[in-house]
CSV table of C-alpha atoms and ligand atoms in Angstrom, one decimal:
chain,number,residue,atom,x,y,z
A,1,UNK,CA,57.0,9.2,-54.3
A,2,UNK,CA,54.8,7.3,-51.8
A,3,UNK,CA,51.2,6.9,-52.9
A,4,UNK,CA,48.8,9.0,-50.8
A,5,UNK,CA,46.0,6.7,-49.6
A,6,UNK,CA,44.8,8.2,-46.5
A,7,UNK,CA,44.8,11.8,-45.2
A,8,UNK,CA,43.6,13.9,-42.3
A,9,UNK,CA,42.2,17.4,-42.4
A,10,UNK,CA,41.9,19.9,-39.6
A,11,UNK,CA,41.0,23.6,-39.0
A,12,UNK,CA,43.1,25.5,-36.5
A,13,UNK,CA,43.5,29.0,-35.0
A,14,UNK,CA,40.9,31.8,-35.3
A,15,UNK,CA,38.0,30.4,-37.3
A,16,UNK,CA,36.9,32.1,-40.5
A,17,UNK,CA,33.7,31.8,-42.5
A,18,UNK,CA,34.4,29.6,-45.5
A,19,UNK,CA,36.2,26.9,-43.5
A,20,UNK,CA,33.2,24.6,-43.9
A,21,UNK,CA,33.1,24.8,-47.7
A,22,UNK,CA,36.9,24.3,-47.7
A,23,UNK,CA,36.5,21.1,-45.6
A,24,UNK,CA,33.8,19.9,-48.0
A,25,UNK,CA,36.0,20.5,-51.0
A,26,UNK,CA,39.0,18.7,-49.5
A,27,UNK,CA,36.8,15.7,-48.5
A,28,UNK,CA,35.0,15.4,-51.7
A,29,UNK,CA,38.0,15.9,-54.0
A,30,UNK,CA,40.0,13.4,-51.9
A,31,UNK,CA,37.3,10.7,-52.1
A,32,UNK,CA,36.8,11.3,-55.8
A,33,UNK,CA,40.5,10.5,-56.2
A,34,UNK,CA,40.3,7.3,-54.1
A,35,UNK,CA,41.9,8.9,-51.0
A,36,UNK,CA,40.4,8.1,-47.6
A,37,UNK,CA,39.8,11.1,-45.3
A,38,UNK,CA,39.9,11.4,-41.5
A,39,UNK,CA,38.7,14.6,-39.8
A,40,UNK,CA,40.7,15.9,-36.8
A,41,UNK,CA,38.4,17.8,-34.3
A,42,UNK,CA,39.7,20.8,-32.4
A,43,UNK,CA,42.8,21.5,-34.5
A,44,UNK,CA,46.2,20.5,-33.4
A,45,UNK,CA,44.8,19.8,-29.9
A,46,UNK,CA,42.6,17.1,-31.4
A,47,UNK,CA,45.6,15.7,-33.2
A,48,UNK,CA,47.5,15.4,-29.9
A,49,UNK,CA,44.3,14.0,-28.1
A,50,UNK,CA,43.4,11.6,-30.9
A,51,UNK,CA,40.1,13.2,-31.8
A,52,UNK,CA,40.3,11.7,-35.3
A,53,UNK,CA,37.2,10.3,-37.0
A,54,UNK,CA,36.5,9.1,-40.6
A,55,UNK,CA,34.7,11.5,-43.0
A,56,UNK,CA,32.7,10.6,-46.1
A,57,UNK,CA,30.8,12.3,-48.8
A,58,UNK,CA,27.7,12.8,-46.7
A,59,UNK,CA,29.6,14.0,-43.6
A,60,UNK,CA,30.2,17.3,-45.4
A,61,UNK,CA,26.7,17.5,-46.9
A,62,UNK,CA,24.8,20.8,-46.3
A,63,UNK,CA,27.8,22.7,-44.9
A,64,UNK,CA,28.7,24.8,-48.0
A,65,UNK,CA,26.5,27.6,-46.7
A,66,UNK,CA,27.4,27.4,-43.0
A,67,UNK,CA,29.8,29.7,-41.1
A,68,UNK,CA,32.2,28.3,-38.5
A,69,UNK,CA,33.9,25.0,-38.8
A,70,UNK,CA,32.3,21.6,-38.4
A,71,UNK,CA,35.7,20.3,-37.2
A,72,UNK,CA,35.9,23.0,-34.6
A,73,UNK,CA,39.0,25.0,-34.0
A,74,UNK,CA,41.4,25.7,-31.2
A,75,UNK,CA,44.7,27.5,-30.5
A,76,UNK,CA,47.0,24.8,-29.1
A,77,UNK,CA,50.1,26.2,-27.4
A,78,UNK,CA,51.3,22.7,-26.4
A,79,UNK,CA,51.8,22.0,-30.1
A,80,UNK,CA,54.8,24.2,-30.4
A,81,UNK,CA,56.8,21.9,-28.1
A,82,UNK,CA,58.5,18.8,-29.5
A,83,UNK,CA,56.6,16.7,-26.9
A,84,UNK,CA,53.2,17.8,-28.2
A,85,UNK,CA,54.3,17.3,-31.8
A,86,UNK,CA,55.5,13.8,-31.0
A,87,UNK,CA,52.1,12.9,-29.4
A,88,UNK,CA,50.4,14.1,-32.6
A,89,UNK,CA,52.9,12.1,-34.7
A,90,UNK,CA,52.0,8.9,-32.7
A,91,UNK,CA,48.3,9.4,-33.5
A,92,UNK,CA,49.2,10.1,-37.1
A,93,UNK,CA,51.0,6.8,-37.4
A,94,UNK,CA,48.3,4.9,-35.4
A,95,UNK,CA,45.7,5.9,-38.1
A,96,UNK,CA,48.0,5.1,-41.0
A,97,UNK,CA,47.8,8.6,-42.3
A,98,UNK,CA,50.0,9.6,-45.3
A,99,UNK,CA,49.5,13.4,-45.2
A,100,UNK,CA,47.9,16.3,-43.3
A,101,UNK,CA,45.9,19.2,-44.7
A,102,UNK,CA,45.7,22.1,-42.3
A,103,UNK,CA,43.3,25.0,-42.8
A,104,UNK,CA,44.2,28.2,-41.0
A,105,UNK,CA,46.4,31.2,-40.7
A,106,UNK,CA,50.1,31.8,-40.0
A,107,UNK,CA,50.1,30.1,-36.6
A,108,UNK,CA,48.5,27.1,-38.2
A,109,UNK,CA,51.1,27.1,-40.9
A,110,UNK,CA,53.9,27.4,-38.4
A,111,UNK,CA,52.5,24.3,-36.6
A,112,UNK,CA,52.3,22.5,-40.0
A,113,UNK,CA,55.8,23.4,-40.8
A,114,UNK,CA,57.2,22.1,-37.5
A,115,UNK,CA,55.1,18.9,-37.9
A,116,UNK,CA,56.5,18.3,-41.3
A,117,UNK,CA,60.1,19.1,-40.3
A,118,UNK,CA,60.2,17.2,-37.0
A,119,UNK,CA,58.3,14.2,-38.1
A,120,UNK,CA,58.9,14.2,-41.8
A,121,UNK,CA,55.1,14.0,-42.7
A,122,UNK,CA,53.8,15.6,-45.8
A,123,UNK,CA,51.6,18.6,-45.1
A,124,UNK,CA,49.6,21.1,-47.2
A,125,UNK,CA,48.3,24.4,-45.9
A,126,UNK,CA,45.1,26.1,-47.0
A,127,UNK,CA,45.1,29.8,-46.0
A,128,UNK,CA,42.1,30.7,-43.9
A,129,UNK,CA,42.1,33.8,-41.8
A,130,UNK,CA,39.9,36.9,-41.9
A,131,UNK,CA,43.2,38.9,-41.7
A,132,UNK,CA,44.2,38.1,-45.3
A,133,UNK,CA,47.9,38.4,-44.3
A,134,UNK,CA,49.5,35.2,-45.5
A,135,UNK,CA,52.6,35.5,-47.7
A,136,UNK,CA,52.3,34.1,-51.2
A,137,UNK,CA,48.5,34.5,-51.7
A,138,UNK,CA,46.4,37.6,-52.1
A,139,UNK,CA,43.3,35.8,-50.8
A,140,UNK,CA,42.7,33.9,-47.6
A,141,UNK,CA,39.4,32.1,-46.8
A,142,UNK,CA,37.2,34.2,-44.5
A,143,UNK,CA,38.3,37.6,-45.8
A,144,UNK,CA,35.5,38.4,-48.2
A,145,UNK,CA,32.8,37.4,-45.7
A,146,UNK,CA,34.5,39.4,-42.9
A,147,UNK,CA,34.6,42.5,-45.1
A,148,UNK,CA,31.0,42.1,-46.1
A,149,UNK,CA,29.9,41.6,-42.5
A,150,UNK,CA,31.8,44.7,-41.5
A,151,UNK,CA,30.5,46.7,-44.4
A,152,UNK,CA,26.9,45.8,-43.7
A,153,UNK,CA,27.4,46.9,-40.0
A,154,UNK,CA,29.0,50.2,-41.1
A,155,UNK,CA,26.2,51.0,-43.5
A,156,UNK,CA,23.8,50.8,-40.6
A,157,UNK,CA,26.1,52.9,-38.4
A,158,UNK,CA,26.2,55.5,-41.2
A,159,UNK,CA,22.4,55.8,-41.0
A,160,UNK,CA,22.3,56.7,-37.3
A,161,UNK,CA,25.5,58.8,-37.5
A,162,UNK,CA,23.9,61.0,-40.1
A,163,UNK,CA,20.6,61.3,-38.3
A,164,UNK,CA,22.4,62.5,-35.2
A,165,UNK,CA,25.3,64.4,-36.8
A,166,UNK,CA,27.9,62.2,-35.1
A,167,UNK,CA,31.3,60.7,-35.7
A,168,UNK,CA,31.6,57.0,-35.3
A,169,UNK,CA,34.8,55.2,-34.7
A,170,UNK,CA,34.5,51.6,-35.8
A,171,UNK,CA,37.1,49.1,-34.6
A,172,UNK,CA,37.6,46.1,-36.9
A,173,UNK,CA,39.7,43.1,-36.4
A,174,UNK,CA,43.4,42.9,-37.3
A,175,UNK,CA,46.0,43.0,-34.5
A,176,UNK,CA,48.8,43.1,-37.1
A,177,UNK,CA,47.0,43.5,-40.4
A,178,UNK,CA,45.0,46.4,-41.8
A,179,UNK,CA,43.4,44.5,-44.7
A,180,UNK,CA,39.9,44.4,-43.4
A,181,UNK,CA,40.1,48.0,-42.3
A,182,UNK,CA,41.4,49.3,-45.6
A,183,UNK,CA,39.0,47.3,-47.8
A,184,UNK,CA,35.9,48.0,-45.7
A,185,UNK,CA,36.9,51.6,-45.5
A,186,UNK,CA,36.8,51.9,-49.3
A,187,UNK,CA,33.6,49.9,-49.6
A,188,UNK,CA,31.7,51.8,-47.0
A,189,UNK,CA,33.0,55.3,-47.9
A,190,UNK,CA,34.7,55.9,-44.6
A,191,UNK,CA,36.4,59.3,-44.0
A,192,UNK,CA,39.6,57.7,-42.5
A,193,UNK,CA,41.2,54.3,-42.0
A,194,UNK,CA,43.8,53.7,-39.4
A,195,UNK,CA,45.9,50.6,-39.8
A,196,UNK,CA,48.9,49.0,-38.0
A,197,UNK,CA,51.1,49.1,-41.1
A,198,UNK,CA,51.4,52.9,-41.2
A,199,UNK,CA,51.9,55.4,-38.3
A,200,UNK,CA,48.8,57.3,-37.5
A,201,UNK,CA,48.9,61.1,-37.3
A,202,UNK,CA,45.9,61.7,-35.2
A,203,UNK,CA,46.0,65.5,-35.7
A,204,UNK,CA,45.6,65.0,-39.4
A,205,UNK,CA,42.7,62.7,-38.8
A,206,UNK,CA,41.1,65.4,-36.6
A,207,UNK,CA,41.7,68.2,-39.1
A,208,UNK,CA,40.0,66.2,-41.8
A,209,UNK,CA,37.0,65.5,-39.6
A,210,UNK,CA,36.7,69.2,-38.8
A,211,UNK,CA,37.1,70.3,-42.4
A,212,UNK,CA,34.3,67.9,-43.3
A,213,UNK,CA,32.1,69.4,-40.6
A,214,UNK,CA,32.7,72.9,-41.7
A,215,UNK,CA,31.6,72.0,-45.2
A,216,UNK,CA,28.4,70.7,-43.8
A,217,UNK,CA,29.2,67.0,-43.6
A,218,UNK,CA,26.6,65.3,-41.5
A,219,UNK,CA,28.6,62.3,-40.3
A,220,UNK,CA,32.1,60.8,-40.2
A,221,UNK,CA,33.1,57.2,-40.1
A,222,UNK,CA,36.6,56.4,-38.9
A,223,UNK,CA,37.7,52.8,-39.3
A,224,UNK,CA,40.4,51.6,-36.9
A,225,UNK,CA,42.1,48.2,-37.0
A,226,UNK,CA,42.5,46.9,-33.5
A,227,UNK,CA,46.3,46.9,-33.7
A,228,UNK,CA,46.6,50.5,-34.9
A,229,UNK,CA,49.3,52.5,-33.1
A,230,UNK,CA,46.7,54.9,-31.6
A,231,UNK,CA,45.9,52.1,-29.2
A,232,UNK,CA,42.7,50.9,-31.0
A,233,UNK,CA,39.1,52.2,-31.2
A,234,UNK,CA,38.5,53.4,-27.6
A,235,UNK,CA,41.6,55.5,-27.5
A,236,UNK,CA,40.9,57.0,-31.0
A,237,UNK,CA,37.3,57.8,-30.0
A,238,UNK,CA,38.5,59.5,-26.8
A,239,UNK,CA,41.1,61.6,-28.7
A,240,UNK,CA,38.6,62.7,-31.4
A,241,UNK,CA,35.9,63.7,-29.0
A,242,UNK,CA,38.4,65.3,-26.6
A,243,UNK,CA,40.0,67.4,-29.2
A,244,UNK,CA,37.0,68.4,-31.3
A,245,UNK,CA,34.0,68.2,-29.0
A,246,UNK,CA,32.3,66.4,-31.9
A,247,UNK,CA,29.9,63.8,-30.4
A,248,UNK,CA,31.7,60.6,-31.1
A,249,UNK,CA,30.6,57.0,-30.5
A,250,UNK,CA,32.6,53.8,-30.6
A,251,UNK,CA,31.5,50.4,-32.1
A,252,UNK,CA,33.7,47.4,-31.8
A,253,UNK,CA,32.7,44.9,-34.4
A,254,UNK,CA,34.9,42.2,-32.9
A,255,UNK,CA,34.3,38.5,-33.4
A,256,UNK,CA,31.1,39.0,-35.5
A,257,UNK,CA,33.5,39.5,-38.4
A,258,UNK,CA,34.5,35.8,-38.0
A,259,UNK,CA,31.0,34.5,-38.4
A,260,UNK,CA,28.2,34.7,-41.0
A,261,UNK,CA,27.1,32.9,-44.1
A,262,UNK,CA,30.1,32.5,-46.5
A,263,UNK,CA,29.7,34.8,-49.5
A,264,UNK,CA,29.7,33.4,-53.1
A,265,UNK,CA,33.3,34.5,-53.6
A,266,UNK,CA,34.2,32.7,-50.3
A,267,UNK,CA,32.6,29.4,-51.4
A,268,UNK,CA,34.2,29.6,-54.8
A,269,UNK,CA,37.7,30.2,-53.3
A,270,UNK,CA,37.1,27.5,-50.6
A,271,UNK,CA,36.2,25.0,-53.3
A,272,UNK,CA,39.2,26.0,-55.4
A,273,UNK,CA,41.7,25.8,-52.6
A,274,UNK,CA,40.4,22.4,-51.4
A,275,UNK,CA,40.7,21.0,-55.0
A,276,UNK,CA,44.2,22.5,-55.4
A,277,UNK,CA,45.3,20.9,-52.1
A,278,UNK,CA,44.3,17.4,-53.2
A,279,UNK,CA,45.7,17.9,-56.7
A,280,UNK,CA,49.0,19.0,-55.1
A,281,UNK,CA,49.2,15.9,-53.0
A,282,UNK,CA,48.5,13.7,-56.0
A,283,UNK,CA,51.3,15.5,-57.9
A,284,UNK,CA,53.7,15.0,-55.0
A,285,UNK,CA,53.9,18.6,-54.1
A,286,UNK,CA,54.3,18.6,-50.3
A,287,UNK,CA,55.0,21.1,-47.5
A,288,UNK,CA,53.4,23.9,-49.4
A,289,UNK,CA,50.5,26.3,-49.0
A,290,UNK,CA,48.0,26.7,-51.8
A,291,UNK,CA,46.8,30.1,-52.7
A,292,UNK,CA,46.1,32.6,-55.5
A,293,UNK,CA,47.9,35.7,-56.7
A,294,UNK,CA,46.4,38.1,-59.2
A,295,UNK,CA,43.9,35.4,-60.3
A,296,UNK,CA,46.5,32.6,-60.8
A,297,UNK,CA,46.9,29.5,-58.6
A,298,UNK,CA,50.0,29.6,-56.4
A,299,UNK,CA,51.9,27.0,-54.4
A,300,UNK,CA,54.2,28.5,-51.8
A,301,UNK,CA,56.8,26.7,-49.7
A,302,UNK,CA,55.4,26.6,-46.2
A,303,UNK,CA,58.6,28.2,-44.8
A,304,UNK,CA,58.2,31.0,-47.3
A,305,UNK,CA,54.5,31.4,-46.4
A,306,UNK,CA,55.3,32.0,-42.7
A,307,UNK,CA,58.5,34.1,-43.3
A,308,UNK,CA,56.6,37.4,-43.5
A,309,UNK,CA,53.1,38.9,-43.9
A,310,UNK,CA,51.4,39.6,-47.2
A,311,UNK,CA,52.0,43.3,-47.8
A,312,UNK,CA,49.1,45.7,-47.9
A,313,UNK,CA,48.5,47.3,-51.3
A,314,UNK,CA,49.5,50.9,-50.3
A,315,UNK,CA,47.9,52.3,-53.5
A,316,UNK,CA,44.5,51.5,-52.0
A,317,UNK,CA,45.3,53.9,-49.1
A,318,UNK,CA,46.1,56.7,-51.7
A,319,UNK,CA,42.8,55.8,-53.4
A,320,UNK,CA,40.9,56.1,-50.2
A,321,UNK,CA,42.5,59.5,-49.5
A,322,UNK,CA,41.2,60.7,-52.9
A,323,UNK,CA,37.7,59.2,-52.4
A,324,UNK,CA,37.1,60.5,-48.9
A,325,UNK,CA,37.7,64.2,-49.5
B,401,F6P,O1,43.7,36.1,-36.7
B,401,F6P,C1,42.3,36.2,-36.8
B,401,F6P,C2,41.8,37.2,-35.7
B,401,F6P,O2,40.4,37.3,-35.8
B,401,F6P,C3,42.4,38.5,-35.6
B,401,F6P,O3,41.9,39.5,-36.5
B,401,F6P,C4,42.2,38.9,-34.2
B,401,F6P,O4,43.1,39.9,-33.8
B,401,F6P,C5,42.4,37.6,-33.5
B,401,F6P,O5,42.1,36.6,-34.4
B,401,F6P,C6,41.5,37.4,-32.3
B,401,F6P,O6,41.8,36.2,-31.7
B,401,F6P,P1,40.9,35.4,-30.6
B,401,F6P,O7,39.7,34.9,-31.2
B,401,F6P,O8,41.8,34.3,-30.1
B,401,F6P,O9,40.6,36.5,-29.6
């Protein structure tokens, strides 16, 4: 097993709060173990463009509490072509790098897998996406902060919804994943949650809103993941108001869910994942994604991590049904 002396770290794809504490953990644990670290700016694009600079203990000072990513992020379509990967590999060799740690979601992991297969370089993936949809882990960096940001916004919307006797449709992020919608729905006491994983029966949603109103309910909050089969928040809002006449307003939380101060849980998971990534490299575990499942550390083959999405716990949907009567 070749000794790992020098590594690079990058963040890629949609950013997520908690990426900074993850970078901090990777850098500090690597240096503690005698490994040199280079930071790649702007994700895979920066790897192709040679935006690679040394990092040290102080480079990552003061970032544990900051949202965003100090290494910046980008989606890099060129990286899926062999030519782009080759350019990245040339830079990788030029800097005498022994391994790459990539922090991001499934697109980032697919890039990492291609890079490891085509160029035979060791890679480790750290799951970071607000969508929480990576196979092999039940937590991804950014998720807890995103849920808290959305919950805080929905609490405020509930105040005004109740004052005016209105229904609010709140669109949260998740083109293919309903995790944020479902968890924030439970945490904010929403009346309904519409997610891409299950077909939406809009008439049942409307019946439920009307039943609530006839019982004297002062407001309704309907959470819609952006990828829901109704067509998203705007369409849902239109259908509800059109069919019930109930004054309905739409709020799209959008990218605000990707920002914000990382929660305590986020910082702890970020620190743990960074530590696990370096430990894995030292133990010769390559081409894997670190993660956690039911409280235990996990190491999932990258090809398995990208094979499918992490399934939604459907029992939470049943729980929500019972809580929102
Ligand atoms: O994957 C993270 C995510 O925030 C999704 O929830 C959302 O659908 C998508 O990224 C938005 O991507 P972009 O920032 O490129 O518009």
